[in-house]
PDB file of C-alpha atoms in Angstrom:
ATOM      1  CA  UNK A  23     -35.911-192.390 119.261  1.00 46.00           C
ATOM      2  CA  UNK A  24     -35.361-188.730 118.267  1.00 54.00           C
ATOM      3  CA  UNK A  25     -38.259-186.126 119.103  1.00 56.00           C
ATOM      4  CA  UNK A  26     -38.596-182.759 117.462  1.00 66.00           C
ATOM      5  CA  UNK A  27     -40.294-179.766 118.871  1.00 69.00           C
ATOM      6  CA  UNK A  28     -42.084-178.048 116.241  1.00 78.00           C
ATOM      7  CA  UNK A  29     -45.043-175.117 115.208  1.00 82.00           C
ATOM      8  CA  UNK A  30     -48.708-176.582 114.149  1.00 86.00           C
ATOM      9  CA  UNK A  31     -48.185-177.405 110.880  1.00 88.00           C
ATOM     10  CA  UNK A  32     -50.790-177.934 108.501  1.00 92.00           C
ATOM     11  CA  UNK A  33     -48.905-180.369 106.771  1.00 89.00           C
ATOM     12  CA  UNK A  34     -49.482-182.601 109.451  1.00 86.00           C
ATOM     13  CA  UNK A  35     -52.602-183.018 109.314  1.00 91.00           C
ATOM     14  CA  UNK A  36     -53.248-186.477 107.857  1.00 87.00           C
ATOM     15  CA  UNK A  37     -50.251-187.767 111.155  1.00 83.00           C
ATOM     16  CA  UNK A  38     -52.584-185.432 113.391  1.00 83.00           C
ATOM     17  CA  UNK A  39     -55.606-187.241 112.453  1.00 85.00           C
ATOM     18  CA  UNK A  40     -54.280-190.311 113.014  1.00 81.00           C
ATOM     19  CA  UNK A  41     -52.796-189.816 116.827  1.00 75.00           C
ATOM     20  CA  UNK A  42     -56.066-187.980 117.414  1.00 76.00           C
ATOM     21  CA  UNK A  43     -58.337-191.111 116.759  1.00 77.00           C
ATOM     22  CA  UNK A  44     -55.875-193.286 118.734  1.00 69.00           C
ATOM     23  CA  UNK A  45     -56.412-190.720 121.465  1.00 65.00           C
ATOM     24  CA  UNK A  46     -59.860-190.703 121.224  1.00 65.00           C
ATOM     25  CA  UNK A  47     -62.412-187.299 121.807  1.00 65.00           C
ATOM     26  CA  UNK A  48     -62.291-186.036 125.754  1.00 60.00           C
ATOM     27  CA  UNK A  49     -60.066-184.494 128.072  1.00 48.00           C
ATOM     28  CA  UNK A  50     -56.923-184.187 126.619  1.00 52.00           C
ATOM     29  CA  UNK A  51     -58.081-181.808 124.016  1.00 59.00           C
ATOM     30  CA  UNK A  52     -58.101-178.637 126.491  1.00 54.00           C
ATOM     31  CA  UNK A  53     -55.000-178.915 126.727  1.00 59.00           C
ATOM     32  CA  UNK A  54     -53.404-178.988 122.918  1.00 67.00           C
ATOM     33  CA  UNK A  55     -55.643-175.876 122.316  1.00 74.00           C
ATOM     34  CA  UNK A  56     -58.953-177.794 120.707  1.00 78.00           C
ATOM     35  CA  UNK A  57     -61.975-176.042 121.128  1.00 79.00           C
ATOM     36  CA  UNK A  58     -65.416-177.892 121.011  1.00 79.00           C
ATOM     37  CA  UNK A  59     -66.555-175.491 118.286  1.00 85.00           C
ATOM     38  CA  UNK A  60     -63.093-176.291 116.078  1.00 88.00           C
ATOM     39  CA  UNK A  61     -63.937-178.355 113.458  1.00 91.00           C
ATOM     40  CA  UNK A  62     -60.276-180.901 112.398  1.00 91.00           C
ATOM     41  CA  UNK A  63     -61.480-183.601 110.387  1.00 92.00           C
ATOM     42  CA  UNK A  64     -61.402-181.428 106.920  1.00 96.00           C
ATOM     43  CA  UNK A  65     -58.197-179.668 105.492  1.00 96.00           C
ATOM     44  CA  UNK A  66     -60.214-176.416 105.733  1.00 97.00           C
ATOM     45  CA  UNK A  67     -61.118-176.795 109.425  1.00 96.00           C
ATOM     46  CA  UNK A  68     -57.513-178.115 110.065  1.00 95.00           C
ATOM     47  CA  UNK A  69     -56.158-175.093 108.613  1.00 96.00           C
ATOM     48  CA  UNK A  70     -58.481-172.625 110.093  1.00 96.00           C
ATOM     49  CA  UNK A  71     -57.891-174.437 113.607  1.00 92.00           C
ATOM     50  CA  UNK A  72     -53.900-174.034 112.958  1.00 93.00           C
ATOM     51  CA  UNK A  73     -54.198-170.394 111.841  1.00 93.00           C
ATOM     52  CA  UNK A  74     -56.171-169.583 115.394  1.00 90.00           C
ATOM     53  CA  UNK A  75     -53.430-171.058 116.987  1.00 86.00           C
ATOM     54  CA  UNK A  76     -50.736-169.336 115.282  1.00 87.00           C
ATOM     55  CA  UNK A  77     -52.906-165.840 115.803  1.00 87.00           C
ATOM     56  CA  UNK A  78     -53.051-166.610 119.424  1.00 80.00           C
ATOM     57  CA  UNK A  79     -49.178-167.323 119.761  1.00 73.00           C
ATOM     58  CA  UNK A  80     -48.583-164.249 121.676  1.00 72.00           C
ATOM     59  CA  UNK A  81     -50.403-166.043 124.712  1.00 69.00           C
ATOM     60  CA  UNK A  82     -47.409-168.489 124.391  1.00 68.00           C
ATOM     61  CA  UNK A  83     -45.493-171.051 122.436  1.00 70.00           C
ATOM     62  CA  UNK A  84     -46.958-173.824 121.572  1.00 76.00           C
ATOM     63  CA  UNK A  85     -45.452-176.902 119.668  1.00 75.00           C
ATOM     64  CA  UNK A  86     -46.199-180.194 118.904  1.00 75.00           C
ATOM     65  CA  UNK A  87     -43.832-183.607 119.273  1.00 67.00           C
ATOM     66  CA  UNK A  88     -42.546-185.264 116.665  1.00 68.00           C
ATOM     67  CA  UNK A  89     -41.092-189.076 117.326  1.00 59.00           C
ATOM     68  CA  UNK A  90     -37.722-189.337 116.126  1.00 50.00           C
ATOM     69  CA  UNK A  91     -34.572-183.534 118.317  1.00 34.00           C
ATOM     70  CA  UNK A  92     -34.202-183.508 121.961  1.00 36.00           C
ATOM     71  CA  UNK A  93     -37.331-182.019 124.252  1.00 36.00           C
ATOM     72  CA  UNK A  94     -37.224-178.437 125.405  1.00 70.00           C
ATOM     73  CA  UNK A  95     -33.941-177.764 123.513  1.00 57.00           C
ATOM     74  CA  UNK A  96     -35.685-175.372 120.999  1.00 59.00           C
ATOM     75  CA  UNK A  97     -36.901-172.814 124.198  1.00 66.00           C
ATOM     76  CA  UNK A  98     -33.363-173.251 125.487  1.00 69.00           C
ATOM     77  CA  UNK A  99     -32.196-172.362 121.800  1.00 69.00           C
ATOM     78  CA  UNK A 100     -34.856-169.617 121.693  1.00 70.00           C
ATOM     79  CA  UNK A 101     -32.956-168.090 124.811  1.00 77.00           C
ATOM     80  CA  UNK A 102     -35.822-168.703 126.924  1.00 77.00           C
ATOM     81  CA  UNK A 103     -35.308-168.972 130.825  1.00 83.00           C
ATOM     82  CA  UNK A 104     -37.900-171.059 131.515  1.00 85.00           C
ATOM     83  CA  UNK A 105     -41.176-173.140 130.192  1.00 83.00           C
ATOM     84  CA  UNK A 106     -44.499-173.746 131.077  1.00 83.00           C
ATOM     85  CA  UNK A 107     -45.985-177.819 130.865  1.00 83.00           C
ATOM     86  CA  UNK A 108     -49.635-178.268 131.730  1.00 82.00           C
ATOM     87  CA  UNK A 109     -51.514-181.717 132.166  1.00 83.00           C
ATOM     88  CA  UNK A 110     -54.901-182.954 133.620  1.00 81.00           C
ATOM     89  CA  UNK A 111     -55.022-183.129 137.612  1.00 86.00           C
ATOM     90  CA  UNK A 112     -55.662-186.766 137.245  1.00 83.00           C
ATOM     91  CA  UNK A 113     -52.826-187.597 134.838  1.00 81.00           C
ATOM     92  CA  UNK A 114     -50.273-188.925 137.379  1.00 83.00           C
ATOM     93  CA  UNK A 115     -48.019-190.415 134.770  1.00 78.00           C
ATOM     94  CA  UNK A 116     -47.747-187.166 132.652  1.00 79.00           C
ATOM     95  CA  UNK A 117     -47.321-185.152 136.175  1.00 85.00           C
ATOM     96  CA  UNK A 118     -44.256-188.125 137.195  1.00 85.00           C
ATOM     97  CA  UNK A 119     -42.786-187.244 133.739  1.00 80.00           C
ATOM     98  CA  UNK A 120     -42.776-183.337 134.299  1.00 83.00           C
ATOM     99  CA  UNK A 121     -41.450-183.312 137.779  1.00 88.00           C
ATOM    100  CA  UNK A 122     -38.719-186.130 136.479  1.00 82.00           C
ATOM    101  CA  UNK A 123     -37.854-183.026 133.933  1.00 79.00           C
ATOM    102  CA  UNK A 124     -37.912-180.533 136.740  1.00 86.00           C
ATOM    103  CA  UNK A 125     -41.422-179.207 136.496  1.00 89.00           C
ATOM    104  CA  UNK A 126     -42.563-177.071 139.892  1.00 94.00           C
ATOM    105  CA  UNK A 127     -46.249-177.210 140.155  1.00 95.00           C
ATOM    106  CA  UNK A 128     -46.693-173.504 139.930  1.00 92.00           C
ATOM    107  CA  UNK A 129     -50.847-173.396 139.917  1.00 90.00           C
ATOM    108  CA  UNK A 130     -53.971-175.879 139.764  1.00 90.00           C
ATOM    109  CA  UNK A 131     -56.462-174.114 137.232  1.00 84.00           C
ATOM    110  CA  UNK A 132     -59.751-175.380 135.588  1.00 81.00           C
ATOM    111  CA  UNK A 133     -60.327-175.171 132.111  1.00 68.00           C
ATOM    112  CA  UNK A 134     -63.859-176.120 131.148  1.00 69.00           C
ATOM    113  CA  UNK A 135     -64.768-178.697 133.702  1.00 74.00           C
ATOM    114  CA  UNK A 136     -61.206-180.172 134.281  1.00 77.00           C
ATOM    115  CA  UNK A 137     -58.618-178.964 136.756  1.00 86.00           C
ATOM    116  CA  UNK A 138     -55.203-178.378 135.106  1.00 86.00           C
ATOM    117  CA  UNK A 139     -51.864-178.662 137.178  1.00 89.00           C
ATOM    118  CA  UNK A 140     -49.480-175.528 135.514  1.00 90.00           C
ATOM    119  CA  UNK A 141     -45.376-176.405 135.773  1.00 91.00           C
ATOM    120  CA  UNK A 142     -42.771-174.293 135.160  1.00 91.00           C
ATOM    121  CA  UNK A 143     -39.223-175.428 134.411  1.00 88.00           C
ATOM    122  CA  UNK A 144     -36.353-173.600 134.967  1.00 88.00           C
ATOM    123  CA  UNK A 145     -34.046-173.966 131.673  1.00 82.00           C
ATOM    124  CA  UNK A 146     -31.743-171.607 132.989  1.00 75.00           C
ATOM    125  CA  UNK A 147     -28.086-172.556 133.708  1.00 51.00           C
ATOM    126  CA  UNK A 148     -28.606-175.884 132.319  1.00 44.00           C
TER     127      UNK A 148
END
C-alpha cells in the first residue's frame, strides 16, 4: 500500500469526514490539531479549521496520511534532521509503532486532560 505525507487540504474534506466518523469524537482529536470550539462538519468550518492550521504552521509541520509515498520521506526531502511523533500515553500500539521507527520518548505532556508521550526521530544519516 503506498502512503503519502501531505498539507491539510481542504479538498479532503468529504475523505476527512469519513475517517473521522469511523474514529469516532474523543481523544484522538488533541492530537491532529481539533479544537472543541472547531466546527468540521460544514465546508466553511472545514476550511476555516484548515486555514488555522496552516496560520499556525510555524509551531511545526503538520501533515496528514494518505493510503497508497513512503512515511517521513518528505521531512527527509525537506532536509530536516529530525521529526517530532506524538500519541496518547495509553496508546501502546501507536507508541510500539514509533519506537519500531526509531522514536525516543523525548517528554510526557498533557494536553487538555490527556497525557501525551512526545518522540523525536533522528532522520539524519539515514
Amino acid at each position: 500500500m503506498d502512503r503519502q505525507l501531505i498539507a491539510p487540504t481542504v479538498q479532503l474534506h468529504e475523505r476527512w469526514l469519513k475517517a473521522h466518523a469511523e474514529w469516532g469524537e474523543g481523544l484522538h482529536e488533541d492530537g491532529f490539531g481539533l479544537a472543541a470550539s472547531d466546527e468540521v462538519e460544514s465546508p466553511e468550518g472545514f476550511a476555516a479549521w484548515i486555514a488555522r492550521l496552516t496560520a499556525e504552521s510555524d509551531r511545526g509541520t503538520l501533515r496528514w496520511i494518505l493510503a497508497d509515498g513512503q512515511m517521513l520521506g518528505l521531512a527527509r526531502d525537506r532536509g530536516m534532521e529530525r521529526v517530532m511523533v506524538v500519541c496518547l500515553a495509553g496508546n501502546a500500539a501507536s507508541a510500539r509503532t514509533i519506537e519500531h521507527n526509531g522514536g525516543v520518548l523525548a517528554e510526557v505532556r498533557r494536553t487538555g486532560d490527556h497525557p501525551v508521550h512526545q518522540y523525536w526521530i533522528d532522520l539524519g544519516g539515514k
